[in-house]
Amino acid sequence: MSLGLRVMGAGIGAVAALGVVSAAPSPARADTGVAPSVLTLTVGDGESLDAATDQRTVLLICSPLALGTHPQTTRACEELWAAGGDFGKLRGEPMRFCQFIYKPITVAAEGIWNGASMSYRRTFPNRCMEQNTNRYVFAF
């Protein structure tokens, strides 16, 4: 079983445990009726995650509570909520000039967003170009 699946399985288990342990909903999302949002995020140096020379994976839980192993969980969740969970609508740093150095980086997200299964994968020519598309989600 891959690390991503193990991490995601642990995350879904954590969400289920939260529902069992806590009868009261999270005050931050108590009246929104938002379904679970649990994602495994991966960043890898290279043209694909299968051939990545350096690969990092974190767990990001945005609902029912902001939790996970992501170093900036709350900010990453806020960024995703603002984009409606659509990775194509994420906006990163103000657009800046990036050097034409080809050092590819691949990012991926797998899991459940607002109760629906989702999958996202994109390869950028370099880290600068990737940072033009998001600020916190893949910053780990």
PDB file of N, CA and C in Angstrom, residues 35-87:
ATOM      1  N   ALA A  35     -19.840  18.958   3.901  1.00  0.00           N
ATOM      2  CA  ALA A  35     -19.439  17.558   3.952  1.00  0.00           C
ATOM      3  C   ALA A  35     -17.937  17.466   4.216  1.00  0.00           C
ATOM      4  N   PRO A  36     -17.433  16.275   4.543  1.00  0.00           N
ATOM      5  CA  PRO A  36     -16.004  16.108   4.821  1.00  0.00           C
ATOM      6  C   PRO A  36     -15.116  16.517   3.644  1.00  0.00           C
ATOM      7  N   SER A  37     -13.969  17.083   3.981  1.00  0.00           N
ATOM      8  CA  SER A  37     -12.942  17.441   3.008  1.00  0.00           C
ATOM      9  C   SER A  37     -11.603  16.965   3.552  1.00  0.00           C
ATOM     10  N   VAL A  38     -11.082  15.894   2.959  1.00  0.00           N
ATOM     11  CA  VAL A  38      -9.840  15.262   3.395  1.00  0.00           C
ATOM     12  C   VAL A  38      -8.991  15.004   2.159  1.00  0.00           C
ATOM     13  N   LEU A  39      -7.795  15.591   2.126  1.00  0.00           N
ATOM     14  CA  LEU A  39      -6.933  15.473   0.952  1.00  0.00           C
ATOM     15  C   LEU A  39      -5.532  15.002   1.323  1.00  0.00           C
ATOM     16  N   THR A  40      -4.956  14.202   0.467  1.00  0.00           N
ATOM     17  CA  THR A  40      -3.541  13.864   0.534  1.00  0.00           C
ATOM     18  C   THR A  40      -2.867  14.707  -0.544  1.00  0.00           C
ATOM     19  N   LEU A  41      -1.943  15.562  -0.136  1.00  0.00           N
ATOM     20  CA  LEU A  41      -1.231  16.456  -1.058  1.00  0.00           C
ATOM     21  C   LEU A  41       0.203  15.968  -1.219  1.00  0.00           C
ATOM     22  N   THR A  42       0.685  15.971  -2.449  1.00  0.00           N
ATOM     23  CA  THR A  42       2.039  15.510  -2.725  1.00  0.00           C
ATOM     24  C   THR A  42       2.748  16.509  -3.631  1.00  0.00           C
ATOM     25  N   VAL A  43       4.014  16.756  -3.346  1.00  0.00           N
ATOM     26  CA  VAL A  43       4.883  17.588  -4.173  1.00  0.00           C
ATOM     27  C   VAL A  43       6.128  16.766  -4.469  1.00  0.00           C
ATOM     28  N   GLY A  44       6.508  16.711  -5.737  1.00  0.00           N
ATOM     29  CA  GLY A  44       7.693  15.949  -6.110  1.00  0.00           C
ATOM     30  C   GLY A  44       8.525  16.684  -7.133  1.00  0.00           C
ATOM     31  N   ASP A  45       9.821  16.604  -6.989  1.00  0.00           N
ATOM     32  CA  ASP A  45      10.739  17.208  -7.950  1.00  0.00           C
ATOM     33  C   ASP A  45      10.882  16.267  -9.137  1.00  0.00           C
ATOM     34  N   GLY A  46      10.441  16.719 -10.302  1.00  0.00           N
ATOM     35  CA  GLY A  46      10.535  15.908 -11.507  1.00  0.00           C
ATOM     36  C   GLY A  46       9.284  16.021 -12.351  1.00  0.00           C
ATOM     37  N   GLU A  47       9.315  15.372 -13.502  1.00  0.00           N
ATOM     38  CA  GLU A  47       8.203  15.448 -14.444  1.00  0.00           C
ATOM     39  C   GLU A  47       7.033  14.565 -14.062  1.00  0.00           C
ATOM     40  N   SER A  48       7.231  13.656 -13.135  1.00  0.00           N
ATOM     41  CA  SER A  48       6.129  12.823 -12.643  1.00  0.00           C
ATOM     42  C   SER A  48       6.449  12.421 -11.207  1.00  0.00           C
ATOM     43  N   LEU A  49       5.405  12.084 -10.483  1.00  0.00           N
ATOM     44  CA  LEU A  49       5.627  11.671  -9.096  1.00  0.00           C
ATOM     45  C   LEU A  49       6.281  10.302  -9.028  1.00  0.00           C
ATOM     46  N   ASP A  50       6.060   9.478 -10.042  1.00  0.00           N
ATOM     47  CA  ASP A  50       6.680   8.150 -10.070  1.00  0.00           C
ATOM     48  C   ASP A  50       8.193   8.227 -10.186  1.00  0.00           C
ATOM     49  N   ALA A  51       8.686   9.281 -10.851  1.00  0.00           N
ATOM     50  CA  ALA A  51      10.127   9.428 -11.058  1.00  0.00           C
ATOM     51  C   ALA A  51      10.715  10.567 -10.234  1.00  0.00           C
ATOM     52  N   ALA A  52       9.964  11.063  -9.258  1.00  0.00           N
ATOM     53  CA  ALA A  52      10.421  12.213  -8.463  1.00  0.00           C
ATOM     54  C   ALA A  52      11.667  11.860  -7.671  1.00  0.00           C
ATOM     55  N   THR A  53      12.633  12.783  -7.687  1.00  0.00           N
ATOM     56  CA  THR A  53      13.858  12.581  -6.921  1.00  0.00           C
ATOM     57  C   THR A  53      13.651  12.939  -5.455  1.00  0.00           C
ATOM     58  N   ASP A  54      12.732  13.842  -5.172  1.00  0.00           N
ATOM     59  CA  ASP A  54      12.405  14.230  -3.806  1.00  0.00           C
ATOM     60  C   ASP A  54      10.898  14.389  -3.753  1.00  0.00           C
ATOM     61  N   GLN A  55      10.243  13.624  -2.904  1.00  0.00           N
ATOM     62  CA  GLN A  55       8.790  13.651  -2.838  1.00  0.00           C
ATOM     63  C   GLN A  55       8.336  13.862  -1.405  1.00  0.00           C
ATOM     64  N   ARG A  56       7.385  14.773  -1.216  1.00  0.00           N
ATOM     65  CA  ARG A  56       6.841  15.072   0.108  1.00  0.00           C
ATOM     66  C   ARG A  56       5.327  14.919   0.060  1.00  0.00           C
ATOM     67  N   THR A  57       4.739  14.324   1.097  1.00  0.00           N
ATOM     68  CA  THR A  57       3.299  14.113   1.163  1.00  0.00           C
ATOM     69  C   THR A  57       2.786  14.555   2.523  1.00  0.00           C
ATOM     70  N   VAL A  58       1.657  15.257   2.517  1.00  0.00           N
ATOM     71  CA  VAL A  58       1.014  15.681   3.760  1.00  0.00           C
ATOM     72  C   VAL A  58      -0.476  15.379   3.691  1.00  0.00           C
ATOM     73  N   LEU A  59      -1.104  15.373   4.846  1.00  0.00           N
ATOM     74  CA  LEU A  59      -2.543  15.190   4.968  1.00  0.00           C
ATOM     75  C   LEU A  59      -3.153  16.543   5.306  1.00  0.00           C
ATOM     76  N   LEU A  60      -4.211  16.908   4.586  1.00  0.00           N
ATOM     77  CA  LEU A  60      -4.913  18.158   4.845  1.00  0.00           C
ATOM     78  C   LEU A  60      -6.392  17.847   5.034  1.00  0.00           C
ATOM     79  N   ILE A  61      -6.882  18.098   6.240  1.00  0.00           N
ATOM     80  CA  ILE A  61      -8.300  17.930   6.551  1.00  0.00           C
ATOM     81  C   ILE A  61      -8.873  19.331   6.739  1.00  0.00           C
ATOM     82  N   CYS A  62      -9.870  19.684   5.936  1.00  0.00           N
ATOM     83  CA  CYS A  62     -10.468  21.019   6.024  1.00  0.00           C
ATOM     84  C   CYS A  62     -11.867  20.996   6.620  1.00  0.00           C
ATOM     85  N   SER A  63     -12.483  19.847   6.687  1.00  0.00           N
ATOM     86  CA  SER A  63     -13.824  19.747   7.250  1.00  0.00           C
ATOM     87  C   SER A  63     -14.016  18.326   7.743  1.00  0.00           C
ATOM     88  N   PRO A  64     -14.507  18.127   8.930  1.00  0.00           N
ATOM     89  CA  PRO A  64     -15.245  19.066   9.762  1.00  0.00           C
ATOM     90  C   PRO A  64     -14.369  20.041  10.551  1.00  0.00           C
ATOM     91  N   LEU A  65     -13.117  19.727  10.734  1.00  0.00           N
ATOM     92  CA  LEU A  65     -12.179  20.623  11.418  1.00  0.00           C
ATOM     93  C   LEU A  65     -10.931  20.768  10.562  1.00  0.00           C
ATOM     94  N   ALA A  66     -10.194  21.853  10.731  1.00  0.00           N
ATOM     95  CA  ALA A  66      -8.915  22.021  10.039  1.00  0.00           C
ATOM     96  C   ALA A  66      -7.845  21.285  10.832  1.00  0.00           C
ATOM     97  N   LEU A  67      -7.370  20.175  10.266  1.00  0.00           N
ATOM     98  CA  LEU A  67      -6.368  19.323  10.913  1.00  0.00           C
ATOM     99  C   LEU A  67      -5.416  18.788   9.858  1.00  0.00           C
ATOM    100  N   GLY A  68      -4.449  18.030  10.292  1.00  0.00           N
ATOM    101  CA  GLY A  68      -3.572  17.336   9.361  1.00  0.00           C
ATOM    102  C   GLY A  68      -2.111  17.583   9.634  1.00  0.00           C
ATOM    103  N   THR A  69      -1.288  17.058   8.733  1.00  0.00           N
ATOM    104  CA  THR A  69       0.156  17.189   8.871  1.00  0.00           C
ATOM    105  C   THR A  69       0.702  18.347   8.038  1.00  0.00           C
ATOM    106  N   HIS A  70      -0.155  19.040   7.327  1.00  0.00           N
ATOM    107  CA  HIS A  70       0.261  20.207   6.543  1.00  0.00           C
ATOM    108  C   HIS A  70       0.767  21.274   7.508  1.00  0.00           C
ATOM    109  N   PRO A  71       1.898  21.942   7.226  1.00  0.00           N
ATOM    110  CA  PRO A  71       2.455  22.924   8.164  1.00  0.00           C
ATOM    111  C   PRO A  71       1.617  24.199   8.313  1.00  0.00           C
ATOM    112  N   GLN A  72       0.739  24.496   7.359  1.00  0.00           N
ATOM    113  CA  GLN A  72      -0.111  25.684   7.436  1.00  0.00           C
ATOM    114  C   GLN A  72      -1.558  25.277   7.132  1.00  0.00           C
ATOM    115  N   THR A  73      -2.074  24.377   7.939  1.00  0.00           N
ATOM    116  CA  THR A  73      -3.381  23.779   7.703  1.00  0.00           C
ATOM    117  C   THR A  73      -4.483  24.813   7.500  1.00  0.00           C
ATOM    118  N   THR A  74      -4.620  25.754   8.423  1.00  0.00           N
ATOM    119  CA  THR A  74      -5.702  26.727   8.350  1.00  0.00           C
ATOM    120  C   THR A  74      -5.616  27.576   7.090  1.00  0.00           C
ATOM    121  N   ARG A  75      -4.437  28.076   6.778  1.00  0.00           N
ATOM    122  CA  ARG A  75      -4.278  28.916   5.583  1.00  0.00           C
ATOM    123  C   ARG A  75      -4.511  28.128   4.297  1.00  0.00           C
ATOM    124  N   ALA A  76      -4.040  26.896   4.252  1.00  0.00           N
ATOM    125  CA  ALA A  76      -4.249  26.067   3.062  1.00  0.00           C
ATOM    126  C   ALA A  76      -5.745  25.785   2.875  1.00  0.00           C
ATOM    127  N   CYS A  77      -6.448  25.501   3.958  1.00  0.00           N
ATOM    128  CA  CYS A  77      -7.891  25.255   3.872  1.00  0.00           C
ATOM    129  C   CYS A  77      -8.629  26.519   3.445  1.00  0.00           C
ATOM    130  N   GLU A  78      -8.259  27.659   4.019  1.00  0.00           N
ATOM    131  CA  GLU A  78      -8.897  28.920   3.627  1.00  0.00           C
ATOM    132  C   GLU A  78      -8.692  29.190   2.139  1.00  0.00           C
ATOM    133  N   GLU A  79      -7.487  28.911   1.651  1.00  0.00           N
ATOM    134  CA  GLU A  79      -7.194  29.124   0.232  1.00  0.00           C
ATOM    135  C   GLU A  79      -8.061  28.214  -0.640  1.00  0.00           C
ATOM    136  N   LEU A  80      -8.228  26.970  -0.230  1.00  0.00           N
ATOM    137  CA  LEU A  80      -9.057  26.044  -0.997  1.00  0.00           C
ATOM    138  C   LEU A  80     -10.537  26.398  -0.912  1.00  0.00           C
ATOM    139  N   TRP A  81     -11.013  26.798   0.263  1.00  0.00           N
ATOM    140  CA  TRP A  81     -12.423  27.207   0.389  1.00  0.00           C
ATOM    141  C   TRP A  81     -12.696  28.414  -0.499  1.00  0.00           C
ATOM    142  N   ALA A  82     -11.775  29.372  -0.547  1.00  0.00           N
ATOM    143  CA  ALA A  82     -11.959  30.569  -1.382  1.00  0.00           C
ATOM    144  C   ALA A  82     -12.046  30.198  -2.869  1.00  0.00           C
ATOM    145  N   ALA A  83     -11.386  29.118  -3.264  1.00  0.00           N
ATOM    146  CA  ALA A  83     -11.407  28.666  -4.657  1.00  0.00           C
ATOM    147  C   ALA A  83     -12.526  27.654  -4.899  1.00  0.00           C
ATOM    148  N   GLY A  84     -13.337  27.401  -3.901  1.00  0.00           N
ATOM    149  CA  GLY A  84     -14.420  26.429  -4.052  1.00  0.00           C
ATOM    150  C   GLY A  84     -13.916  25.009  -4.232  1.00  0.00           C
ATOM    151  N   GLY A  85     -12.695  24.746  -3.766  1.00  0.00           N
ATOM    152  CA  GLY A  85     -12.105  23.419  -3.907  1.00  0.00           C
ATOM    153  C   GLY A  85     -11.581  23.129  -5.308  1.00  0.00           C
ATOM    154  N   ASP A  86     -11.611  24.132  -6.181  1.00  0.00           N
ATOM    155  CA  ASP A  86     -11.150  23.982  -7.566  1.00  0.00           C
ATOM    156  C   ASP A  86      -9.691  24.423  -7.650  1.00  0.00           C
ATOM    157  N   PHE A  87      -8.784  23.472  -7.832  1.00  0.00           N
ATOM    158  CA  PHE A  87      -7.356  23.786  -7.867  1.00  0.00           C
ATOM    159  C   PHE A  87      -7.002  24.710  -9.028  1.00  0.00           C
TER     160      PHE A  87
END
